[in-house]
Tab-separated table of C-alpha atoms and ligand atoms in Angstrom:
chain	number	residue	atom	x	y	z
A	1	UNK	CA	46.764	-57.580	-24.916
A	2	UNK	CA	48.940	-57.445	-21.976
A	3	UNK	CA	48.331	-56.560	-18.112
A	4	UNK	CA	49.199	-52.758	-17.964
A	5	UNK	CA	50.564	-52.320	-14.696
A	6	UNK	CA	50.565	-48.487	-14.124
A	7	UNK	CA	52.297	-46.819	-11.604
A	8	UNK	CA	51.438	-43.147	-11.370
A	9	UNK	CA	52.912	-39.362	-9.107
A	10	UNK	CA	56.581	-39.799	-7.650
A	11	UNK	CA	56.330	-43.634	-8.043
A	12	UNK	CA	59.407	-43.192	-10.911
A	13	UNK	CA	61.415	-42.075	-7.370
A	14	UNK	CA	61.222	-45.503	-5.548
A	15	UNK	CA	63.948	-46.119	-3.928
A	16	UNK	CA	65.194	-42.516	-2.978
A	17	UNK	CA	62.145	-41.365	-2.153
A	18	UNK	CA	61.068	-41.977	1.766
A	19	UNK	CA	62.604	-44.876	2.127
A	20	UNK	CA	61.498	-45.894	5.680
A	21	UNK	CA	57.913	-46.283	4.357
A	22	UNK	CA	57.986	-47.472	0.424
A	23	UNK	CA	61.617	-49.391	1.222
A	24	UNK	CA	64.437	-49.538	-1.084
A	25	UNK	CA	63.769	-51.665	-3.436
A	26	UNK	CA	63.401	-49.026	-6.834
A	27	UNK	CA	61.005	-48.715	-9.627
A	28	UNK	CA	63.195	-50.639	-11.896
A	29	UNK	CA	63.829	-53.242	-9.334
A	30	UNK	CA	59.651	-53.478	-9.174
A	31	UNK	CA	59.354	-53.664	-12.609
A	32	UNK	CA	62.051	-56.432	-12.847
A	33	UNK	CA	59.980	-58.513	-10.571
A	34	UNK	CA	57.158	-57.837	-11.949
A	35	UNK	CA	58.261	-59.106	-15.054
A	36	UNK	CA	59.491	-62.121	-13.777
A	37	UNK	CA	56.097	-63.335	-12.433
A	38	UNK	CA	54.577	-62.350	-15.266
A	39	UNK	CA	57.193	-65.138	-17.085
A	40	UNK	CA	56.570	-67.491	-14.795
A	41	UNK	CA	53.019	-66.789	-14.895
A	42	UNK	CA	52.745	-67.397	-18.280
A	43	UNK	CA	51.120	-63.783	-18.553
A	44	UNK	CA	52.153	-60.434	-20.515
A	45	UNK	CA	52.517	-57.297	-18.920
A	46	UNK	CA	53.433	-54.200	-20.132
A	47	UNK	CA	55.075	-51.453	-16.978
A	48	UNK	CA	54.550	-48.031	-17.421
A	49	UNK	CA	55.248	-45.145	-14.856
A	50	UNK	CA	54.413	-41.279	-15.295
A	51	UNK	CA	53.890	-38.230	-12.936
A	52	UNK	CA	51.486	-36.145	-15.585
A	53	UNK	CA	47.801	-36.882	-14.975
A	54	UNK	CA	46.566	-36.544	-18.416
A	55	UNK	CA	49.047	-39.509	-19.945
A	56	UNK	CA	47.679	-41.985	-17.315
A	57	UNK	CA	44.170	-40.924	-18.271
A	58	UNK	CA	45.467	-42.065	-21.990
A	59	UNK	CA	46.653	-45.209	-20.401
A	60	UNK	CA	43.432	-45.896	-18.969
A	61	UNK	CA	41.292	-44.981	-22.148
A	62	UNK	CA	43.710	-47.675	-23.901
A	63	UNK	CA	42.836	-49.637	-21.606
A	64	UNK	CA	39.187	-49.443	-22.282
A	65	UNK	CA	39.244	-49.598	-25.789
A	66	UNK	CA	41.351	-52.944	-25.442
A	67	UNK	CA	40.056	-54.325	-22.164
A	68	UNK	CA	43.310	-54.896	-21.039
A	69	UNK	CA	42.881	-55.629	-17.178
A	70	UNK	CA	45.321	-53.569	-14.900
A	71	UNK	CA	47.037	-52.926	-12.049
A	72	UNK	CA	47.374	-49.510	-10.572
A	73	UNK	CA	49.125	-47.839	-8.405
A	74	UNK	CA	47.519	-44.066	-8.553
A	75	UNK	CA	50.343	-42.673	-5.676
A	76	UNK	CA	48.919	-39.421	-4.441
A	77	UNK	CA	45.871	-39.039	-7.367
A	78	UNK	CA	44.395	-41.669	-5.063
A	79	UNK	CA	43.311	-39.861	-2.905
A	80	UNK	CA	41.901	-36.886	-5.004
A	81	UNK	CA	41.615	-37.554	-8.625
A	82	UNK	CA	38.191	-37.753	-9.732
A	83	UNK	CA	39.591	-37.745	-13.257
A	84	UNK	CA	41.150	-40.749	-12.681
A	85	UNK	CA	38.502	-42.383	-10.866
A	86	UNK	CA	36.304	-41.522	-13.739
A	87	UNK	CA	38.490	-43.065	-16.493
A	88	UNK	CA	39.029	-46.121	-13.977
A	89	UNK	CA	35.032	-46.595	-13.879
A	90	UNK	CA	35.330	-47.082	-17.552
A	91	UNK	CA	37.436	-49.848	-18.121
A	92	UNK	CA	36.332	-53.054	-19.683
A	93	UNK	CA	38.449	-55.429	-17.845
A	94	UNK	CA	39.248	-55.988	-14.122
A	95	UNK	CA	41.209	-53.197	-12.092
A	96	UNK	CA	43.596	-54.203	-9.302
A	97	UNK	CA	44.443	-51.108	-7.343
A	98	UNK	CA	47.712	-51.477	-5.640
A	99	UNK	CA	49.379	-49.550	-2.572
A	100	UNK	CA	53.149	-50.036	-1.460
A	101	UNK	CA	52.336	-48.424	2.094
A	102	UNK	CA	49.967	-49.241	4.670
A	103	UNK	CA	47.849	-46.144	3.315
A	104	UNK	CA	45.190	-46.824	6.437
A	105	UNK	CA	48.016	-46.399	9.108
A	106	UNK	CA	48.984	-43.085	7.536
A	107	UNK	CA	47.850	-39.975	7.435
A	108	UNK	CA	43.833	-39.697	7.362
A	109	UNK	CA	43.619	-37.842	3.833
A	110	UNK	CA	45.417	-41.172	2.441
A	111	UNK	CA	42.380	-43.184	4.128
A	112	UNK	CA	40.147	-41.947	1.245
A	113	UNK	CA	40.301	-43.846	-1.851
A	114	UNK	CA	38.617	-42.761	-5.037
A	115	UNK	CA	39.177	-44.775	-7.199
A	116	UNK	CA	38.678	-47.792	-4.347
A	117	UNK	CA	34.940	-47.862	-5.050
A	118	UNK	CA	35.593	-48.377	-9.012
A	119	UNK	CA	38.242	-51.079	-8.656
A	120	UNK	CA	38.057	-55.087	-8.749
A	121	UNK	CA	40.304	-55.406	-5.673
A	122	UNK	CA	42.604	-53.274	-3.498
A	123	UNK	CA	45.990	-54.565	-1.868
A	124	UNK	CA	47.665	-52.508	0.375
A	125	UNK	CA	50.829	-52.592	2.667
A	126	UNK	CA	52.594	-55.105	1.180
A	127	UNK	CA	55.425	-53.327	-0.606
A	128	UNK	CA	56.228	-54.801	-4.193
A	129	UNK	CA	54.500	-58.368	-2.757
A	130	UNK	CA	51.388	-56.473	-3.670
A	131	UNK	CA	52.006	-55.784	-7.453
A	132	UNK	CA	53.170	-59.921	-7.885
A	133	UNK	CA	49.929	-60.864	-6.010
A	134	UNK	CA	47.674	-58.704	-7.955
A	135	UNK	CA	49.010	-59.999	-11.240
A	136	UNK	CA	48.548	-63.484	-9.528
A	137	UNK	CA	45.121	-63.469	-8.650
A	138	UNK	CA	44.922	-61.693	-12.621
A	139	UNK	CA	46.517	-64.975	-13.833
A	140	UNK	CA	44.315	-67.165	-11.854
A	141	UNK	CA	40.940	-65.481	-13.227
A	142	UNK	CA	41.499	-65.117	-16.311
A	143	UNK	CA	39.165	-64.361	-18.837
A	144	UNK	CA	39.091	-61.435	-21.444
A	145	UNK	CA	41.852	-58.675	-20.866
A	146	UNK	CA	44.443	-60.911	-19.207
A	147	UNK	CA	46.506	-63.283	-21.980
B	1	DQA	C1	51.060	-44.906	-2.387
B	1	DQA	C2	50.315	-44.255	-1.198
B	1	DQA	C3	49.900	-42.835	-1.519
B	1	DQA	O1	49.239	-42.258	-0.391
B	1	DQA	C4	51.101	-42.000	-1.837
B	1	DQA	O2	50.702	-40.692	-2.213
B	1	DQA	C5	51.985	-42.605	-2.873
B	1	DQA	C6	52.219	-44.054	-2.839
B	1	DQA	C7	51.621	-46.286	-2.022
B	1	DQA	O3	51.983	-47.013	-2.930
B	1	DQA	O4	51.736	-46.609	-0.829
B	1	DQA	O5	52.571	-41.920	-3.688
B	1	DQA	O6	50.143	-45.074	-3.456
């Protein structure tokens, strides 16, 4: 089973979208690293990006009927989505949640997490360091939902 590493709202628009805070680099360029450490890792990963609630919820529910572990980047659900929180508490395997920005030195309604309290780990502020060090610290645990 390999690492899902889901990317969720407006993340598809990396790149183009406010690039002064989430940079430059776009979602294919994060994908393409992410893939590389993943090779050099010796670990699978499978990238997948949407902006419609319900088909991450899927994701997640795949998720929890494999135990794949995962990294996740929820963009603005965040903040709001007990849906996605919910579906996050279920999850067999380890959850990395993942922010580009600096969420706490933004505005307060991105200082709330909700899905936070049902992840593994957070990393924040990084940019796409923080997607390569999640799936790091994945690889170096190991166990059940990371191959
Ligand atoms: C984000 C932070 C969220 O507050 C925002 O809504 C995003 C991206 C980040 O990666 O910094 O869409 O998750």
């Amino acid at each position: 089973t390999p690492i899902l590493v889901l990317s969720g709202v407006n993340l598809g628009r990396l790149g183009k979208r406010e690039p002064a805070v989430y940079g430059r680099a776009t979602y294919a360029d994060l994908v393409a690293e992410v893939e590389k450490t993943a090779a050099e890792l010796g670990v699978a990963v499978a990238c997948r990006q949407t902006d419609d609630e319900a088909t991450m919820i899927g994701w997640l529910h795949e998720a929890a009927d494999t135990g794949a572990a995962v990294i996740l980047n929820p963009g603005a659900w965040t903040h709001y989505s007990y849906a996605l929180r919910d579906a996050a508490a279920a999850l067999a395997g380890p959850l990395i949640e993942v922010h580009l920005s600096q969420v706490a030195a933004r505005e307060p309604f991105r200082h709330v997490s909700v899905i936070g309290p049902v992840a593994t780990g957070t990393i924040t502020g990084l940019g796409i360091q923080g997607y390569l060090l999640a799936l790091r610290a994945l690889a170096t645990m190991g166990g059940p939902g990371v191959v």
